[in-house]
GROMACS .gro file of C-alpha atoms in nm:
model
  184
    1UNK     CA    1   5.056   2.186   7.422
    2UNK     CA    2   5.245   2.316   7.149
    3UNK     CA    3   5.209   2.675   7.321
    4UNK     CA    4   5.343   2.557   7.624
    5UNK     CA    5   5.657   2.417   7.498
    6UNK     CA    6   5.695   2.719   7.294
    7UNK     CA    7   5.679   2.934   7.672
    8UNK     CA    8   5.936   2.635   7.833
    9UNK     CA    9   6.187   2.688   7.541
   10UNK     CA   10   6.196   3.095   7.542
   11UNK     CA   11   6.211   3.089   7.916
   12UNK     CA   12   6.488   2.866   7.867
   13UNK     CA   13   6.613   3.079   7.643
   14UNK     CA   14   6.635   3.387   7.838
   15UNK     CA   15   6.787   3.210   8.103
   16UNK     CA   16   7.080   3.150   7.916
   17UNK     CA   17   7.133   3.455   7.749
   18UNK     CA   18   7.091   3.633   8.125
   19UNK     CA   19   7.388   3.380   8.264
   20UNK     CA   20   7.563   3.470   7.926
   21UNK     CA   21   7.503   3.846   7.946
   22UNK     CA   22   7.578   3.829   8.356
   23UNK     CA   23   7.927   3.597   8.272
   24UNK     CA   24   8.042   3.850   7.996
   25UNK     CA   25   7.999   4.128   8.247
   26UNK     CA   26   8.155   3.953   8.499
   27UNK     CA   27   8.480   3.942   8.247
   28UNK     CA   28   8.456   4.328   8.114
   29UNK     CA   29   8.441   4.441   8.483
   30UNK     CA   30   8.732   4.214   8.575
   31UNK     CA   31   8.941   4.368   8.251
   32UNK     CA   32   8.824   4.758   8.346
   33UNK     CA   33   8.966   4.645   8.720
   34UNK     CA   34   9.280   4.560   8.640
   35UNK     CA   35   9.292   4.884   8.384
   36UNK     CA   36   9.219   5.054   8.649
   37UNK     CA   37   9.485   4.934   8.930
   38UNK     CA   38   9.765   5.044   8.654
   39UNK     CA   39   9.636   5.365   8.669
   40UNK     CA   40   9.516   5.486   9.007
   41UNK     CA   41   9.772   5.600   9.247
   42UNK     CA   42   9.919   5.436   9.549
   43UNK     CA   43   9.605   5.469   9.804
   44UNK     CA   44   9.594   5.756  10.041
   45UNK     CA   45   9.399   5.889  10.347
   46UNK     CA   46   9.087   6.048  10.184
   47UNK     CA   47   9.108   6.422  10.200
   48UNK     CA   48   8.757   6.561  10.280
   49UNK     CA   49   8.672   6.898  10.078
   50UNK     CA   50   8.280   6.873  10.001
   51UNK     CA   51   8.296   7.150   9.730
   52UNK     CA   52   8.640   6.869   9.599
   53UNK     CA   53   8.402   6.713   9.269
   54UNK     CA   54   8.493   6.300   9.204
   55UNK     CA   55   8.757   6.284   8.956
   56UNK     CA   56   8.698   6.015   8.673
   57UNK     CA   57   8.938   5.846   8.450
   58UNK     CA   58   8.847   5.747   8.118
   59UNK     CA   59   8.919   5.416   8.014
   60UNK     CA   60   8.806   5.228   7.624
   61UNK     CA   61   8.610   5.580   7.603
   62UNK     CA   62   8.419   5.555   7.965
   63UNK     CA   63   8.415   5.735   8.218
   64UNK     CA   64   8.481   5.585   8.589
   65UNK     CA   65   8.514   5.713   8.923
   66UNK     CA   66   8.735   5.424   9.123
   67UNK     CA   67   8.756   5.068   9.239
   68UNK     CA   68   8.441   4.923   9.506
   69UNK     CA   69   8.610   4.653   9.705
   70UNK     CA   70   8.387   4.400   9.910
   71UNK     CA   71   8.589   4.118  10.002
   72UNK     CA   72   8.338   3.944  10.168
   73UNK     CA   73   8.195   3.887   9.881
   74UNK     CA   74   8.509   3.884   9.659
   75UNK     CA   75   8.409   4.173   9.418
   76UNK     CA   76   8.640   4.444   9.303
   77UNK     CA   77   8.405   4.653   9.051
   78UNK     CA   78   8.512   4.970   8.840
   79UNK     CA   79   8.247   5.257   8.929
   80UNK     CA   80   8.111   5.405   8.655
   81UNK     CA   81   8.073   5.811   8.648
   82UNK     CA   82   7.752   5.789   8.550
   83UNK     CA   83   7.415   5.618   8.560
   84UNK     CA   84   7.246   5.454   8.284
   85UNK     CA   85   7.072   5.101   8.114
   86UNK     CA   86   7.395   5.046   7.893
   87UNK     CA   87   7.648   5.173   8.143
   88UNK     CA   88   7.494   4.914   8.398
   89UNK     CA   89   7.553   4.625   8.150
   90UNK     CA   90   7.945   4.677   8.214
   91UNK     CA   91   7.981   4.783   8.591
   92UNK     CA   92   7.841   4.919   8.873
   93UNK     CA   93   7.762   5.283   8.834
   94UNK     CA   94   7.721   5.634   9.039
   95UNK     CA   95   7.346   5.665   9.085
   96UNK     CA   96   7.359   5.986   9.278
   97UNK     CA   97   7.615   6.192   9.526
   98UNK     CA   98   7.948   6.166   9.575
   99UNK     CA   99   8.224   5.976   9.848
  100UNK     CA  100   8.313   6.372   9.934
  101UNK     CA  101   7.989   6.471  10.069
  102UNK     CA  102   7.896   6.157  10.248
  103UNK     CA  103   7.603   6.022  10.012
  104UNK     CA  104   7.734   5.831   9.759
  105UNK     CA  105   7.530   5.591   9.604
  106UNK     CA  106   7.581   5.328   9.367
  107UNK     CA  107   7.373   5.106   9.132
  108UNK     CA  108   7.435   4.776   8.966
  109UNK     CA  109   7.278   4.484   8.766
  110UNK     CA  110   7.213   4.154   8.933
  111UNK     CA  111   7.480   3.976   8.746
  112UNK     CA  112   7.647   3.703   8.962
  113UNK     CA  113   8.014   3.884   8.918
  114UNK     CA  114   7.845   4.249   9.012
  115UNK     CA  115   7.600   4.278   9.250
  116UNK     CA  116   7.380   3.987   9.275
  117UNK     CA  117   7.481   3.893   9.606
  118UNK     CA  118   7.429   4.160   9.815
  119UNK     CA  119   7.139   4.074  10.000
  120UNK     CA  120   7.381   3.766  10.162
  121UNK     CA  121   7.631   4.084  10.321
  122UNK     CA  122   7.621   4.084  10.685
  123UNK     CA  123   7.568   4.391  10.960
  124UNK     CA  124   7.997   4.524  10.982
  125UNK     CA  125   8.095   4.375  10.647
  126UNK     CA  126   8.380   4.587  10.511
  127UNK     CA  127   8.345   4.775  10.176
  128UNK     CA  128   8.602   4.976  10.062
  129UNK     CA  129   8.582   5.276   9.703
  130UNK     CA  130   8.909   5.373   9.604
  131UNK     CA  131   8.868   5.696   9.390
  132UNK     CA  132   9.083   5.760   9.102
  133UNK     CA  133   9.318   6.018   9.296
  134UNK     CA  134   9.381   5.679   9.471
  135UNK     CA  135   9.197   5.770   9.827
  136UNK     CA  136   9.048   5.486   9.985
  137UNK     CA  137   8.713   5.509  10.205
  138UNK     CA  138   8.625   5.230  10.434
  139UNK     CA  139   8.298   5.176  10.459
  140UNK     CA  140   8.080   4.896  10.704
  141UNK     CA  141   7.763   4.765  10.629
  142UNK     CA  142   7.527   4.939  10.880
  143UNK     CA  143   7.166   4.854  10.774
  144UNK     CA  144   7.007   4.585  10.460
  145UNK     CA  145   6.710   4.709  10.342
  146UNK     CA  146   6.419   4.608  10.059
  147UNK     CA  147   6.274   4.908   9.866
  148UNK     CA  148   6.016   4.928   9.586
  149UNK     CA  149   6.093   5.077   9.264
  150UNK     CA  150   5.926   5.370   9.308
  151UNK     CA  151   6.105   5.496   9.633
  152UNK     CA  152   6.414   5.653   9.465
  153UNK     CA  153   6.338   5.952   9.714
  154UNK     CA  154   6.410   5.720   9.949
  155UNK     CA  155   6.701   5.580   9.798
  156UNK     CA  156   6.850   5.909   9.734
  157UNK     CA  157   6.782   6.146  10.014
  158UNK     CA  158   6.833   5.916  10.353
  159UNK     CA  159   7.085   6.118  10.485
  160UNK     CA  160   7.218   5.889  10.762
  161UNK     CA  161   7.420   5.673  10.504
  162UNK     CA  162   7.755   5.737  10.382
  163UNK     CA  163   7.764   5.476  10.113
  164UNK     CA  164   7.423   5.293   9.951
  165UNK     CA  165   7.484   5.015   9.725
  166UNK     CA  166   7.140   4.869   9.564
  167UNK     CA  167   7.019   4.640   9.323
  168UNK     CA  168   6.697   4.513   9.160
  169UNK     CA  169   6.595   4.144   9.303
  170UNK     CA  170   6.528   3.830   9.124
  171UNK     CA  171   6.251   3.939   8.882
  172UNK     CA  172   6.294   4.344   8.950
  173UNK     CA  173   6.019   4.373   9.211
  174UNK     CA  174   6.200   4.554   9.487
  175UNK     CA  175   6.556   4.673   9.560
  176UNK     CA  176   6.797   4.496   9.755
  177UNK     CA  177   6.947   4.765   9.926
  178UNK     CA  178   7.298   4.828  10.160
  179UNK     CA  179   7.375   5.126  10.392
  180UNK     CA  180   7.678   5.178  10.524
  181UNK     CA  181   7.871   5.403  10.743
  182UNK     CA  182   8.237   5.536  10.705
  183UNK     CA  183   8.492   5.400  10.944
  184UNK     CA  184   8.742   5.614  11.067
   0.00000   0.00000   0.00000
């Protein structure tokens, strides 16, 4: 019995510390954001050049690449330039490509203020990455999909999408994960 309650209490636990650690994110996005809007440019018809490499803009010593806008969902997230476990704890980050050569994607924690609801987007929802030059892409949902965590080929190489945004579901099992097509 005493085991038990010892299991309730740590799952309890973590619970709270994952709502703290998802609020607190949340927050440090929102502050990055509005960093962010001070800096970038007025926004501008993208110019397509795919040798043109993503400029970043450093910020409190990171590295981002622009602003991804889904107001369907009411999220404006920072990009970060690159991928990794720490850099995921503040904002979304570039997983692999780039918005210049059509196959950008983009990875982010489950946290309730990043990407956590995803999976509730609908087929023609806008979504919108303003790079740090300032030039807005407009993006549509075009396909929801579930992955496993193995198929990063998967994730990575589907040529057909302009823009992948993905996340790990409730408990990390598979990937909630959006394709979308650029608008003209």
């Amino acid at each position: 019995m005493v085991v038990g309650l010892l299991m309730i209490i740590a799952a309890l636990g973590l619970t709270v510390y994952n709502i703290w650690d998802g609020n607190r994110a949340g927050r440090e996005s929102q502050e990055v954001a509005e960093k962010m809007l001070d800096e970038i440019p007025e926004a501008t018809k993208p110019k397509y050049d795919p040798t043109k490499e993503m400029g970043t803009l450093e910020l409190d010593g990171e590295e981002y690449l622009g602003l991804l806008e889904i107001p369907s969902l009411n999220l404006q997230l920072p990009v970060m330039a690159e991928w990794d476990y720490d850099n995921l704890r503040t904002a979304p980050c570039r997983y692999s490509g780039s918005c210049f050569t059509n196959n950008l994607v983009i990875a982010g924690h489950n946290y309730s203020g990043h990407f956590r609801d995803l999976k509730l987007l609908d087929i023609g929802a806008d979504v919108y990455f303003t790079t740090v030059e300032g030039e807005v892409f407009h993006y549509t949902v075009d396909n929801l999909e579930t992955l496993n965590p193995t198929q990063v080929e998967t994730m990575i190489t589907a040529d057909n999408w302009d823009l992948t945004l993905f996340t790990c579901t409730v408990g990390g099992r598979s990937r909630c994960t959006v394709r979308c097509v650029e608008e003209d």
